[in-house]
Amino acid sequence: MDGLRWRSILAALGIAAALVWVVPNVVSFGENSWWPSKQKLNYGLDIQGGLHLVMGVDVDGVVRESTNRLIAALKVEMPKENVKVADIKSEKPEAGEITFVVAQASDKAAVEKFIADKHPTQLQVVSSTDTTILARYFDAYLNDYKNRVIQQAIETIRNRIDEFGVAEPSISQQGANRILVQLPGMADAEKAKQLINTTAKLDFMIVDTSMQQATLQNLVNEAEKAGNYNLQSMKYSEYVAKINEDLKGKIPEKTAVYFEKAGNVTTIDAGAIPHLLRTDTDLGGGSLDDAFVGYDQYGAPQVSLNFNAAGAAKFADLTGNNVGKQMAIVLDKIVKSAPSIRDRIAGGSAVITLGSTGDRNKSMDEAKMISTSLRAGALPASLEQLEERRVGPTLGADALHKAMMGAYAGAALIVLFMLVYYKTMGAVASLSLAVNILSLFALMTSMGFTLTLPGIAGIALTIGFAVDANVLINERIRDEIRMGHGIQVAIKEGYSRAMSAIIDANATTAATAVVLLYFGTGPVRGFAVTLLIGIITSLFANVFVSKVIVDNMVYKFNFKKIAV
């Protein structure tokens, strides 16, 4: 009897805990409410609606930038190693190809030895002539590098989305250069798209003063007129690329033209101020430790930046070597500000001022957006939106309503069948089934899982397994009664003999669910997770709890006969 009492207490505690987790899904509690749990079940994109985006990742652009950085490093390294080379260039930087030009054929051996010794896992020599050596990234290195770019982009997007508190976002790779983003229940879709599409590539660039502002503006106007385009008719990134291509040879080498939004307009395409910037400063967002919203002496919002140790040293050198010049703070090729460098800035801190917009709320929103993007980390590659679908809540609600109607109808038929066919034990089985469903939703809520339509299918299958367990138990009890055993022996032997079949069935189902969870993606994983949780709750409710109920009926309330 002591064992029955403790089992009864354990069952009651389990049911009470399930109620604690489930109730917030149907009753709204305030933050200061006495109820111990406030967490609610998350619903997937197919149920509550949300945003579906497919983003293209400019992987080739990252490889191009990596190749150009390597070329710059080689131009510094090779003279230090006394390796003679006339020039280092690349015809196909996006393919990771580098051409070494030597003055005479006798210098080729030294160049090849340098490549083999200093970059043995990165570069390979693929061909050569009397005066050139063509090297290229190893295929394995290039493929691994591209994959790391995609994975870094996925993690960065995930960090940014987490800032919005989206429950269970789905962010996964599609093919070689695409990322699928699904945001269930995203309330502010436009803001999410803005944050995802922002590459948050921060650069600190010195303003080139060799050309007057008026002259630069005239060159920009002439290029627009000759090419018959302007900022209003193109995306900003495409416009900047086109302008710099058209101005090649008209502006100094290692410079680029980027634009700043004029102070009296709301968008950059309504008014842009060109800046001629040096592209060789090599200080960007990768050197940042933190970015947060602060306030200037007049209380206006601004973005404060803290550099890591290496970034702080670079920043100190950059400001120290360019005292008296302007340093542009460039975010995604847009000049945010261009303060003058009055002295060497040590300590690793900097500020992005947003200028005067006339609207404090807009300035605050912009500051938050920039700091959020930078805090998540600068993307190594730019993103392009290839596809957008908004799943409306009406579709999700309709699908959920149909699924719920099907579940209610199925549950009603099961309960009716159990009551008619197994009578009292059928009522125990139905009560255990209710505890099973309650426990399943409680576990999903407490663990923060997301309920999707495939998950609802998993719940339906769980109910089937649970009923099957009770059918096995009841049939075993019937067998014992037919053999002339009393109700106590029949109950004991019935549960005992049915357990082996129940365990075998649930073990094989669990193994299948684990395989689906490990190898599956998206909806398949949602189905597998629900199925695994359902197996646990089925063993608790339809085996343990039902046995506790029956034992109490027989041993505590002295039932001499139970209709089966």
XYZ file of C-alpha atoms in Angstrom, residues 12-27 29 34-40 438 441-442 445-446:
29
model
C -0.586 13.548 -9.133
C 2.596 15.668 -9.162
C 3.152 14.847 -12.837
C -0.393 15.841 -13.764
C -0.151 19.030 -11.657
C 3.136 19.994 -13.336
C 1.548 19.417 -16.746
C -1.350 21.683 -15.817
C 1.056 24.405 -14.668
C 2.753 24.438 -18.095
C -0.395 24.054 -20.218
C -2.724 26.589 -18.570
C -0.845 29.717 -19.879
C -1.727 28.535 -23.404
C -5.429 29.053 -22.714
C -5.380 31.682 -19.945
C -1.378 35.794 -17.116
C 1.239 34.416 -9.133
C 1.068 31.590 -11.687
C 4.538 29.929 -11.774
C 4.749 29.577 -15.575
C 4.155 32.257 -18.221
C 5.592 30.367 -21.202
C 3.324 29.584 -24.141
C -2.014 17.202 -21.522
C 1.563 19.806 -24.707
C 3.146 20.568 -21.328
C 5.640 24.200 -23.975
C 8.266 23.820 -21.260
